[in-house]
mmCIF file of C-alpha atoms and ligand atoms in Angstrom:
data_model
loop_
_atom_site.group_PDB
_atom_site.id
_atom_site.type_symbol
_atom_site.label_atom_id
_atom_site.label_comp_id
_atom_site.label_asym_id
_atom_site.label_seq_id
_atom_site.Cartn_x
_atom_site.Cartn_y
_atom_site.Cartn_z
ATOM 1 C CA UNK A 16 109.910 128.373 90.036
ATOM 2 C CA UNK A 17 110.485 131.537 88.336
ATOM 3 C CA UNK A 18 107.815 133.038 86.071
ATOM 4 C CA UNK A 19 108.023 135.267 83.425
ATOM 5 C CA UNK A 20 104.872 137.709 83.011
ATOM 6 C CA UNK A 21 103.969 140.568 80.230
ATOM 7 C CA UNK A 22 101.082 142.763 80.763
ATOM 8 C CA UNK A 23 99.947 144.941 77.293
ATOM 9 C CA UNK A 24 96.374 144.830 77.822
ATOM 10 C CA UNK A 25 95.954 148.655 77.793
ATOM 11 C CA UNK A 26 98.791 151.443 78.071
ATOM 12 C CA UNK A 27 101.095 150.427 80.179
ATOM 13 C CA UNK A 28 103.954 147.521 78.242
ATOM 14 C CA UNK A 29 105.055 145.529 81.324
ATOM 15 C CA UNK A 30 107.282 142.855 82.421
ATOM 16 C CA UNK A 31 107.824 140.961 85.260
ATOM 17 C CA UNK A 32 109.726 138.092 86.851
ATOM 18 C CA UNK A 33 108.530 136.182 89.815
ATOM 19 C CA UNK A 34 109.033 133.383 91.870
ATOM 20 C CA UNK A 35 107.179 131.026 94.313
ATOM 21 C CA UNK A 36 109.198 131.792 97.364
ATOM 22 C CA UNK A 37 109.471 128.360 98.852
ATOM 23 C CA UNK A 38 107.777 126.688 95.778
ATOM 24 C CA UNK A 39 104.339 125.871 97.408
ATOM 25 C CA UNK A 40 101.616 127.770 98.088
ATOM 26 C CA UNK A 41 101.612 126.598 101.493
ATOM 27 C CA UNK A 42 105.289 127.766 101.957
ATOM 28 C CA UNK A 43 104.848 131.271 101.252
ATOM 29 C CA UNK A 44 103.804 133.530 98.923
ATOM 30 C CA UNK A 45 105.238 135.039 95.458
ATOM 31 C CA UNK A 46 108.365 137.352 95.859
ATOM 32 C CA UNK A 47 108.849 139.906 92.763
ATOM 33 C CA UNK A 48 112.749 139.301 91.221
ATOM 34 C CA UNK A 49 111.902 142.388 88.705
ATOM 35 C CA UNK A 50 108.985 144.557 87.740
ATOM 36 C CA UNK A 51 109.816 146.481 84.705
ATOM 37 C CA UNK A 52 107.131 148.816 82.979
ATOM 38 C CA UNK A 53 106.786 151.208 80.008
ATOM 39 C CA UNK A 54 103.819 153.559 80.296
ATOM 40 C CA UNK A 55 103.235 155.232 76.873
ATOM 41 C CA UNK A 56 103.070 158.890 77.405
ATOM 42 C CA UNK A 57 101.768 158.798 74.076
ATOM 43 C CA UNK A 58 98.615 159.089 74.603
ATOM 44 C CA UNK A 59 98.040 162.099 76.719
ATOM 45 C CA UNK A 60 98.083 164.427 73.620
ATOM 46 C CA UNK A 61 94.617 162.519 72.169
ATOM 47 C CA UNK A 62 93.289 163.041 75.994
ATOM 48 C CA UNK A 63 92.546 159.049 75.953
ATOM 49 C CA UNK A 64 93.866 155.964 75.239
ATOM 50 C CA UNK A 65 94.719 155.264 71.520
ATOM 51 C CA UNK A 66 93.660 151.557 70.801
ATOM 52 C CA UNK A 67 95.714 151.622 67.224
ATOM 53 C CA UNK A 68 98.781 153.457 68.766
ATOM 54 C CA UNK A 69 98.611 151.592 72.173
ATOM 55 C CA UNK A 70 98.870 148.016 69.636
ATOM 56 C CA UNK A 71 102.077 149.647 67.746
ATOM 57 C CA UNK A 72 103.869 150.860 70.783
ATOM 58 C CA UNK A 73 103.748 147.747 72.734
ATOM 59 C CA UNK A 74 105.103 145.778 69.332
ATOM 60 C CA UNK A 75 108.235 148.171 69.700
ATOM 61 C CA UNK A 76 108.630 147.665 73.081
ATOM 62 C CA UNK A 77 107.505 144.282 74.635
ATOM 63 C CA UNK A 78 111.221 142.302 73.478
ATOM 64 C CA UNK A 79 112.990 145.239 75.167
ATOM 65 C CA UNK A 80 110.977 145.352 78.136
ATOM 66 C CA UNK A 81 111.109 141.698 78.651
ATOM 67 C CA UNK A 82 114.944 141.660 78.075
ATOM 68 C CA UNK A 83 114.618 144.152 81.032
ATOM 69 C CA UNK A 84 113.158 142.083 83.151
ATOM 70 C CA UNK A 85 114.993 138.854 82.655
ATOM 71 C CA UNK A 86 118.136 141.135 82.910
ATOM 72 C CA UNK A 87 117.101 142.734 86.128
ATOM 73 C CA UNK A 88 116.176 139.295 87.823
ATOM 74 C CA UNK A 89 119.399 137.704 86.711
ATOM 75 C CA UNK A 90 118.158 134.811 84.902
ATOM 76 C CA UNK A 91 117.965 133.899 81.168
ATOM 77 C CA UNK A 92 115.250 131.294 81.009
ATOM 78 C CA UNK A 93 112.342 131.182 82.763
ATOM 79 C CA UNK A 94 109.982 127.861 84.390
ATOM 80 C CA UNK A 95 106.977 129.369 82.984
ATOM 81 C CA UNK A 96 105.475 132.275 80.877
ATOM 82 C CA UNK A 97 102.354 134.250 81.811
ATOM 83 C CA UNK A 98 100.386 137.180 79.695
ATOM 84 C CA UNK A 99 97.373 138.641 80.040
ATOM 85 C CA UNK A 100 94.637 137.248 77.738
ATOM 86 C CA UNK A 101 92.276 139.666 78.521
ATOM 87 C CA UNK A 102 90.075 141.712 79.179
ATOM 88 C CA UNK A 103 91.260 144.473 77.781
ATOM 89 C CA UNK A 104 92.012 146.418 74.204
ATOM 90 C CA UNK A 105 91.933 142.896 71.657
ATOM 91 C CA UNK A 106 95.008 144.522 69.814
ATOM 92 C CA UNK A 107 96.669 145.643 72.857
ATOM 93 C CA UNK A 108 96.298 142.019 74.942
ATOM 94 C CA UNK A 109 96.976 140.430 71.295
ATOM 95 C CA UNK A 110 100.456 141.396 71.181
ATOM 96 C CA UNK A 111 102.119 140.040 74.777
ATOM 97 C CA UNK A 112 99.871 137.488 74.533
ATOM 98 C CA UNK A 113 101.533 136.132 71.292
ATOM 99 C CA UNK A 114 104.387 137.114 72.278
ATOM 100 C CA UNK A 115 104.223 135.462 75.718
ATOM 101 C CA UNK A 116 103.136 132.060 73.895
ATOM 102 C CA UNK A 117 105.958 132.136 71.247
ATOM 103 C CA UNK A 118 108.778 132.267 73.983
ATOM 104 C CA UNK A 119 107.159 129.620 75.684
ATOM 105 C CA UNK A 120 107.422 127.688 73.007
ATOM 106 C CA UNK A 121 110.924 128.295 72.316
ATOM 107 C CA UNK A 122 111.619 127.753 75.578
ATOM 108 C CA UNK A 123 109.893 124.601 75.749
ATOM 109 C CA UNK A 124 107.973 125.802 78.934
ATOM 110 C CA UNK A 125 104.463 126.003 80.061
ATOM 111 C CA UNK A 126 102.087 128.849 79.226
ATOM 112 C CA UNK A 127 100.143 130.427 80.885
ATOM 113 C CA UNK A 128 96.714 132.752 79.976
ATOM 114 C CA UNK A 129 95.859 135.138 82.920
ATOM 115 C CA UNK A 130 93.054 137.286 83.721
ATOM 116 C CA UNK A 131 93.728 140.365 84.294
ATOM 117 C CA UNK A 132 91.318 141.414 86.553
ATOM 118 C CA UNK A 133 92.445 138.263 88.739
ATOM 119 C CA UNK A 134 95.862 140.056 88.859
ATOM 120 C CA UNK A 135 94.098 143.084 90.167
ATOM 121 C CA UNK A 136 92.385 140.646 92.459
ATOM 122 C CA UNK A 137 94.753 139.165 94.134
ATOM 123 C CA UNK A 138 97.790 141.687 94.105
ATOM 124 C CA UNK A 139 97.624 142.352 97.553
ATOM 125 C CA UNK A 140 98.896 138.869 98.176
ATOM 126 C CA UNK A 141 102.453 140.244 96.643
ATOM 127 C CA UNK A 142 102.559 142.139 100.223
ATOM 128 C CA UNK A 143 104.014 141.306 103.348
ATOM 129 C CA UNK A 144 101.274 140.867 105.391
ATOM 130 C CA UNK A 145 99.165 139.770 103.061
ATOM 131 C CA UNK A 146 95.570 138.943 103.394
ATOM 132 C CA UNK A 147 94.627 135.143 103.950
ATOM 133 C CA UNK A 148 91.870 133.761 102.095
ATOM 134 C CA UNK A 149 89.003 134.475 102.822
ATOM 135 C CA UNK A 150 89.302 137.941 102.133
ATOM 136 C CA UNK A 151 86.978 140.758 100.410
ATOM 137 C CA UNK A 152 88.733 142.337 97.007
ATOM 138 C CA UNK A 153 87.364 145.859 95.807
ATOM 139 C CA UNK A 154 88.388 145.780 92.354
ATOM 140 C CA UNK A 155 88.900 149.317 90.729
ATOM 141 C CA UNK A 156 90.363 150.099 87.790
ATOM 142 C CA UNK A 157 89.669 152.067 84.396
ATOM 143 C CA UNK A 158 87.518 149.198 83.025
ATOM 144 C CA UNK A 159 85.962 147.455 86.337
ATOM 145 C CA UNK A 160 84.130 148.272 89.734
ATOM 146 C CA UNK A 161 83.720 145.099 91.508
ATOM 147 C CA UNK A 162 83.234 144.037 95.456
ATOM 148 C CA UNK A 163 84.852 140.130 95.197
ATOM 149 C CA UNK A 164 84.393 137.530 98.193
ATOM 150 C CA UNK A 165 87.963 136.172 97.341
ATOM 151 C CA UNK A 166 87.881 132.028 98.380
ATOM 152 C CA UNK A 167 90.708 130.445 97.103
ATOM 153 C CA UNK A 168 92.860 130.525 94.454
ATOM 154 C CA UNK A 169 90.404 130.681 91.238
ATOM 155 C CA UNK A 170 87.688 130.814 93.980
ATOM 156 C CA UNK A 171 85.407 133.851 93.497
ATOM 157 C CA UNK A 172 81.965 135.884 93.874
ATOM 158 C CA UNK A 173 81.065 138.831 93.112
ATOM 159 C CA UNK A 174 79.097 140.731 96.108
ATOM 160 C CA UNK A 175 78.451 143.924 93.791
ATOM 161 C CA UNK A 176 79.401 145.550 90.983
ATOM 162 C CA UNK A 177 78.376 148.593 88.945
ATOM 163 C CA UNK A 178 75.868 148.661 86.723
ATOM 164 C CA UNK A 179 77.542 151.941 84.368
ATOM 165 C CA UNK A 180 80.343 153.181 84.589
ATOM 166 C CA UNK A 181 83.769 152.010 86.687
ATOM 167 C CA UNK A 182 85.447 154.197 89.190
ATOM 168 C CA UNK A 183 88.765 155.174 86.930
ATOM 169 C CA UNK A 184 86.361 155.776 83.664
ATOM 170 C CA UNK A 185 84.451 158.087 85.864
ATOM 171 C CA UNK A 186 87.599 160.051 87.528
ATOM 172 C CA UNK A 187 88.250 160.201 83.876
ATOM 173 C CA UNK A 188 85.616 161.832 83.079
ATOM 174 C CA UNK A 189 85.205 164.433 85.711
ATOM 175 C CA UNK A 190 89.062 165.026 84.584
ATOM 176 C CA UNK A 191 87.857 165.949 81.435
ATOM 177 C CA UNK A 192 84.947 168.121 82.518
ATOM 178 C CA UNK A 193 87.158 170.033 84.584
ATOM 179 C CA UNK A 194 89.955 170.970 81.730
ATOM 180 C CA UNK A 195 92.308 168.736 83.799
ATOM 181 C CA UNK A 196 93.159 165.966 81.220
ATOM 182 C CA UNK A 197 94.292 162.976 80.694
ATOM 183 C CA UNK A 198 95.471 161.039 83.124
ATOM 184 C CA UNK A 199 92.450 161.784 84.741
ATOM 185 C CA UNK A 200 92.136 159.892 87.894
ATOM 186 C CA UNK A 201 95.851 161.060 89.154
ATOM 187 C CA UNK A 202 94.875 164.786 88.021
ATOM 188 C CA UNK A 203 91.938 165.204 89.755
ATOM 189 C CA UNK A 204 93.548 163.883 92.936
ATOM 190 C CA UNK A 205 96.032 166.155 92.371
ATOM 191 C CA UNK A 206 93.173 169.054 92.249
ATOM 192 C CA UNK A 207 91.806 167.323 95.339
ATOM 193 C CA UNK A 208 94.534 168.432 97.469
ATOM 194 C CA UNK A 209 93.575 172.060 97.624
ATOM 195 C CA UNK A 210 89.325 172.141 97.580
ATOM 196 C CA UNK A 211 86.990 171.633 100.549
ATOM 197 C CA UNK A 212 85.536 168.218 100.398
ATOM 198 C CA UNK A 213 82.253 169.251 101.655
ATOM 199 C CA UNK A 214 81.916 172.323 99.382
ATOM 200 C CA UNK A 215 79.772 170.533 97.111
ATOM 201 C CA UNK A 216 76.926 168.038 98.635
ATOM 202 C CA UNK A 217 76.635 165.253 95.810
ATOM 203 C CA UNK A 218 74.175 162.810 97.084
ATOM 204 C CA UNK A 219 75.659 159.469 97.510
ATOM 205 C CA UNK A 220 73.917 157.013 94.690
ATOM 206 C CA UNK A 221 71.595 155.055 94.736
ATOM 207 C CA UNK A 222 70.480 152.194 91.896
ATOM 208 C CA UNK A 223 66.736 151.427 92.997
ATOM 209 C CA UNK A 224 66.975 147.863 91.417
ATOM 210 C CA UNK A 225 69.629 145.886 93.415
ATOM 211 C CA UNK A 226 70.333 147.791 96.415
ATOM 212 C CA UNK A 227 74.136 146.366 96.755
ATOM 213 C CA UNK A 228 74.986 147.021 92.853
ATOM 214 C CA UNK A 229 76.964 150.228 92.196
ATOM 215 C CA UNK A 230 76.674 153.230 89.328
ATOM 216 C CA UNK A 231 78.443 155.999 88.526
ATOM 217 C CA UNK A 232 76.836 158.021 85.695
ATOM 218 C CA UNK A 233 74.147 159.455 88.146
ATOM 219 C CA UNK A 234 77.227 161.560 90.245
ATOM 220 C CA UNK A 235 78.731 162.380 86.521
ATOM 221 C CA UNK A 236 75.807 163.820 85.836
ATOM 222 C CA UNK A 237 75.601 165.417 89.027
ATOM 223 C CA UNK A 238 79.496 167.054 88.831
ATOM 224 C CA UNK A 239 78.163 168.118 85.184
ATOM 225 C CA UNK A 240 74.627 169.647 86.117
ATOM 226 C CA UNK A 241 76.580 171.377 88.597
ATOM 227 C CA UNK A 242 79.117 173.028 86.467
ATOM 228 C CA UNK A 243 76.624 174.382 84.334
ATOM 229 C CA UNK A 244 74.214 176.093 86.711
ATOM 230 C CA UNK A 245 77.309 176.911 88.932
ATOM 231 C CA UNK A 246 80.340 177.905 86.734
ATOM 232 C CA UNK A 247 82.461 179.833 88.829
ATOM 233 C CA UNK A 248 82.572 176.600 91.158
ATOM 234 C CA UNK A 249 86.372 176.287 92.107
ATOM 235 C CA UNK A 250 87.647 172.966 90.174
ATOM 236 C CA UNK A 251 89.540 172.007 93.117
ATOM 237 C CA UNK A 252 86.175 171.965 95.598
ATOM 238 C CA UNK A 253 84.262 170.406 92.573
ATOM 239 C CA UNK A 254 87.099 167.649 92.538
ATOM 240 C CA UNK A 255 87.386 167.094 96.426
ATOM 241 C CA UNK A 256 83.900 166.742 96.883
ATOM 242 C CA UNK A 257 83.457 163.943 93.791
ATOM 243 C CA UNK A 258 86.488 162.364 94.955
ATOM 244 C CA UNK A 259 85.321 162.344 98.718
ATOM 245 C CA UNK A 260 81.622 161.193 97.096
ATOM 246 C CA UNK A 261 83.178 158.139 95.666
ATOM 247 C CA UNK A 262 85.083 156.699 98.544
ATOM 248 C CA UNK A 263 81.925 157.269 101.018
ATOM 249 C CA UNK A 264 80.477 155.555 98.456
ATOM 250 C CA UNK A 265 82.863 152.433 97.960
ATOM 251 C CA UNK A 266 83.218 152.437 101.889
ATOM 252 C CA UNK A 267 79.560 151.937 102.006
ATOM 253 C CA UNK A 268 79.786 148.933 99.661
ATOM 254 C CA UNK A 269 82.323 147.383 101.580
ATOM 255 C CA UNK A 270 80.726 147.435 104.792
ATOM 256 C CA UNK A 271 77.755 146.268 103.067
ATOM 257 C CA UNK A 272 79.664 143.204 101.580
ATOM 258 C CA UNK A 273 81.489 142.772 105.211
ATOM 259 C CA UNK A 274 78.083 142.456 107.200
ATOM 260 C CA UNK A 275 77.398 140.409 104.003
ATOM 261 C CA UNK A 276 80.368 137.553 104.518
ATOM 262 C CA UNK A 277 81.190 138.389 108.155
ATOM 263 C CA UNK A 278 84.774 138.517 106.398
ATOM 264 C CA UNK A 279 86.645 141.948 107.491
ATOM 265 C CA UNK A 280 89.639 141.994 105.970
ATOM 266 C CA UNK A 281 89.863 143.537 102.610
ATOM 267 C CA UNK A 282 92.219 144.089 99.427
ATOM 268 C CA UNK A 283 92.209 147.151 97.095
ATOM 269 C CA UNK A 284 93.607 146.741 93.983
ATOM 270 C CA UNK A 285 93.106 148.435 90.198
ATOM 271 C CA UNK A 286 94.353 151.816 89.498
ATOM 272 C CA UNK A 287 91.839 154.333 91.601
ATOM 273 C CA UNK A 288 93.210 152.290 94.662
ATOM 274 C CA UNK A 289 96.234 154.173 94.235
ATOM 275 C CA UNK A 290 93.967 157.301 94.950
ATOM 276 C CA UNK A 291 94.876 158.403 98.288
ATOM 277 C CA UNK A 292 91.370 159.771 99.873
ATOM 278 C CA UNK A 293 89.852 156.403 99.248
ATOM 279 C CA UNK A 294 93.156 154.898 100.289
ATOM 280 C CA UNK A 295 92.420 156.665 103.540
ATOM 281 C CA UNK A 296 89.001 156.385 103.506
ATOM 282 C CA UNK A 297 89.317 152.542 103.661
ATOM 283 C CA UNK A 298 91.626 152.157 106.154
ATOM 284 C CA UNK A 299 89.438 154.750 108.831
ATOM 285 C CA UNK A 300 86.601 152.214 108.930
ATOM 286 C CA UNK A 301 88.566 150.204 111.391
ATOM 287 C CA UNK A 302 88.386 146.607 108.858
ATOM 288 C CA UNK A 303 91.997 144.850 108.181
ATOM 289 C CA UNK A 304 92.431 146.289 104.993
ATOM 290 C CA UNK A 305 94.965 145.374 102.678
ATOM 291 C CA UNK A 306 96.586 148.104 100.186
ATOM 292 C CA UNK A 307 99.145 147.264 97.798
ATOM 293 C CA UNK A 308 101.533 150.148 97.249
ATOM 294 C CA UNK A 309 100.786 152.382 94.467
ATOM 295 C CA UNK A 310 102.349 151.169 91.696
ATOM 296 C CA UNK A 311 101.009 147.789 92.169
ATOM 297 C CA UNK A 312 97.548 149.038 91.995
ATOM 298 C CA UNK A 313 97.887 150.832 88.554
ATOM 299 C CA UNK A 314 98.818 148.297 85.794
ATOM 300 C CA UNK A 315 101.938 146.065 85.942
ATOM 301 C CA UNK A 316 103.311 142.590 84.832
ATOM 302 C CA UNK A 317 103.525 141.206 88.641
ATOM 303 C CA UNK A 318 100.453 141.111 89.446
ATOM 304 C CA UNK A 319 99.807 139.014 86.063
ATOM 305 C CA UNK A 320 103.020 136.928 87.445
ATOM 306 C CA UNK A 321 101.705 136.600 90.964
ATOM 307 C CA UNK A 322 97.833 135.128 89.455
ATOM 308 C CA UNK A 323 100.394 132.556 87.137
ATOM 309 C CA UNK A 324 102.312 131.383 89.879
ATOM 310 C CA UNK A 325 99.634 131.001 92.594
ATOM 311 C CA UNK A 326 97.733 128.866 90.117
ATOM 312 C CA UNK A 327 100.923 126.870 88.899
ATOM 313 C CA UNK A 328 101.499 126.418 92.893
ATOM 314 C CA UNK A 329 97.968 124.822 93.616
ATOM 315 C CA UNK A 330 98.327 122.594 90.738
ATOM 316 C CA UNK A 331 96.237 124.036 87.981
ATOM 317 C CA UNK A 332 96.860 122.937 84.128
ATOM 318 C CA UNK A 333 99.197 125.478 82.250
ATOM 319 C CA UNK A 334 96.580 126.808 79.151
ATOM 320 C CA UNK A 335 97.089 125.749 75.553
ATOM 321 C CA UNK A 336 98.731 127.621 73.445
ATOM 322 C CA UNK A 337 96.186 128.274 71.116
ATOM 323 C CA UNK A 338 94.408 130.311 73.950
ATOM 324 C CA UNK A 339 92.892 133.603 72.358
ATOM 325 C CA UNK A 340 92.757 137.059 73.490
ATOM 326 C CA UNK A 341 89.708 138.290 75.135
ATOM 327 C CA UNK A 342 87.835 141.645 75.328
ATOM 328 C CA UNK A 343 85.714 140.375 78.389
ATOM 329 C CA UNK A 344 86.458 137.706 80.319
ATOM 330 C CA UNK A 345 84.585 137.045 83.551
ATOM 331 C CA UNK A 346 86.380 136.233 86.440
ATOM 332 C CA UNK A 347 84.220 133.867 88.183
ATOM 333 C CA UNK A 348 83.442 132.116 84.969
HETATM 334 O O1 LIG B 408 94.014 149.350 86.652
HETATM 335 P P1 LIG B 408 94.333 150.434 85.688
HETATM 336 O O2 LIG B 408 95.757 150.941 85.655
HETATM 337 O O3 LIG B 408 93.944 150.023 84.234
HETATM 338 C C1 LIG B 408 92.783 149.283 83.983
HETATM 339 O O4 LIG B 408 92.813 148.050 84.166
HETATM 340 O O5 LIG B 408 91.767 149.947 83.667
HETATM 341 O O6 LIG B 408 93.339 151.634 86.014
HETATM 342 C C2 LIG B 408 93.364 152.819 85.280
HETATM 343 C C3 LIG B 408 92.340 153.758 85.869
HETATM 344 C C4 LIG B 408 92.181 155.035 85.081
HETATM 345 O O7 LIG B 408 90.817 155.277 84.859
HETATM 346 C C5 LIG B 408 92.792 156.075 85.988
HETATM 347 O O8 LIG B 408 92.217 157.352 85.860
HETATM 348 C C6 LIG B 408 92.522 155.504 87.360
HETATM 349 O O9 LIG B 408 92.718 154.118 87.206
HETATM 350 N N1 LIG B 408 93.466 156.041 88.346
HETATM 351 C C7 LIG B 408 93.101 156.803 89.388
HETATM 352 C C8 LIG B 408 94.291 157.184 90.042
HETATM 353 N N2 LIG B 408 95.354 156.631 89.381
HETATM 354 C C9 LIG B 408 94.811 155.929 88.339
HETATM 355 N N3 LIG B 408 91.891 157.206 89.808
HETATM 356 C C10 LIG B 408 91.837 157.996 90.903
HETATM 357 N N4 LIG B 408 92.937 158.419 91.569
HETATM 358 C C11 LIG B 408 94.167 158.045 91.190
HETATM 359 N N5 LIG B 408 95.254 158.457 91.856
HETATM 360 ZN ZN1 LIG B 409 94.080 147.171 85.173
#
């Protein structure tokens, strides 16, 4: 079974073939034929993402990149077609998503309406090992910071999650305080690379409500407070020592939700997994941890592919086609 997947729901237009190697979940697990993206560059010059603009761009270039994709896997026709329904920008997730249904329909094959942060989820399951369920997901991307008990297929609960802002909205941020721009996240990694991690002692936070739940806008304050009464800080220290802040940080939430479970092996996935410290950071506490490769963990249509296929595989009902878009959609819902 061969599944066709398009992911617009932000910046990145993306299109993806995939197939059930085997055809059962039990077989084996979902092998990518092509993986074809379009990240609009666009956007750097407004220093953010351009809802309007991000809409328009992925009208001009979802056909193309899907031709791409189908072109690239050698096929013509797919046995299914996946999109993202949300969340994400409405106008952005509107346009594969309509897309996605209208050449299922004139292919006269099923549909189907994925959740993005599901792809994020479970995209460590396009690797070889990949985890087996049960398995802990840390979920970090521009939008979401969330510590998943992954169960089964459509199976999940969150352990933690933050209560302000998400891991990639905060890199962002910092990015911007320090002059570095837009992307942030890859920029101030970047930066990283040449400041003293322990220049700067950020103290790790701490919500007093639910001890588990995570927030970020107490360390942005903390990176900002310090750039004012300490201007001639060196960016690259300020940047190491956030950066190093937040994985301590998200290590300590994991090893919270392991002694939680009992489960130790865990999945990164979302775009500040492709961050390298907390890449590291994850894999020194000695748990099996799971890290798709970088581009995997930053938006693409395989992941979306991989959530369509596992679901077709356990025997889950295609969705109608008069499923709608979604800003937020929860995950365990
Ligand atoms: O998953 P993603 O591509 O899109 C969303 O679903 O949000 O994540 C994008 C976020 C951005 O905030 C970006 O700054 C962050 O992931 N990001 C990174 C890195 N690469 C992307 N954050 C830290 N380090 C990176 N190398
Ligand atoms: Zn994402």
């Amino acid at each position: 079974m061969k599944v066709l997947a398009v992911e617009t729901s932000c910046d990145e237009t993306a299109c993806a073939v995939v197939s059930l190697a085997g055809g059962s979940l039990r077989e084996g697990r979902t092998i990518v034929l092509a993986d074809v993206i379009h990240s609009q560059a666009v956007h750097a010059r407004y220093g953010g993402v351009v809802p309007e603009i991000a809409s328009r761009a992925h009208i001009e270039h979802v056909v193309p990149t899907a031709r791409a994709a189908l072109a690239a896997a050698g096929i013509e026709r797919p046995d299914a077609v996946a999109a993202t329904a949300g969340p994400g920008l409405i106008g952005a997730v509107l346009v594969g998503l309509s897309f996605a249904k209208a050449a299922a329909l004139g292919w006269g094959v099923p549909f189907v309406a994925v959740n993005h942060l599901e792809g994020h989820l479970l995209s460590a399951l396009l690797d070889d090992p990949a985890p087996g369920f049960p398995f802990l997901s840390l979920v970090i991307s521009g939008g979401h910071t969330t510590l998943y008990e992954a169960r089964g297929v459509g199976d999940y609960r969150v352990l933690c999650e933050t209560t302000d802002d998400a891991v990639g909205e905060a890199f962002d941020k910092v990015a911007r305080m320090l002059g570095l721009g837009y992307p942030g996240g890859p920029r101030v990694e970047v930066a990283a690379r040449t400041g003293n991690p322990r220049a700067i002692n950020f103290p790790l936070p701490r919500p007093a409500s639910r001890p588990m739940d995570l927030s970020f806008s107490g360390l942005k304050t903390a990176v900002r407070t310090r750039l004012e009464r300490h201007p001639e800080s060196r960016v690259e220290d300020v940047a190491a020592s956030f950066q190093d802040t937040v994985a301590r940080y998200l290590v300590d939430r994991v090893e919270k939700g392991v002694a939680l479970t009992g489960i130790r092996r865990v999945a990164l996935g979302g775009g500040a997994a492709a961050n390298g410290h907390i890449r590291e950071a994850m894999v020194a506490t000695g748990l099996e941890v799971y890290l798709p490769p970088k581009s995997r963990c930053t938006d693409n249509a395989a992941m979306i592919g991989n959530v369509a296929a596992l679901h077709l595989a356990a025997g889950h009902d295609a969705s109608p086609l008069d499923t709608s878009a979604r800003a937020r959609w929860d995950v365990t819902a």
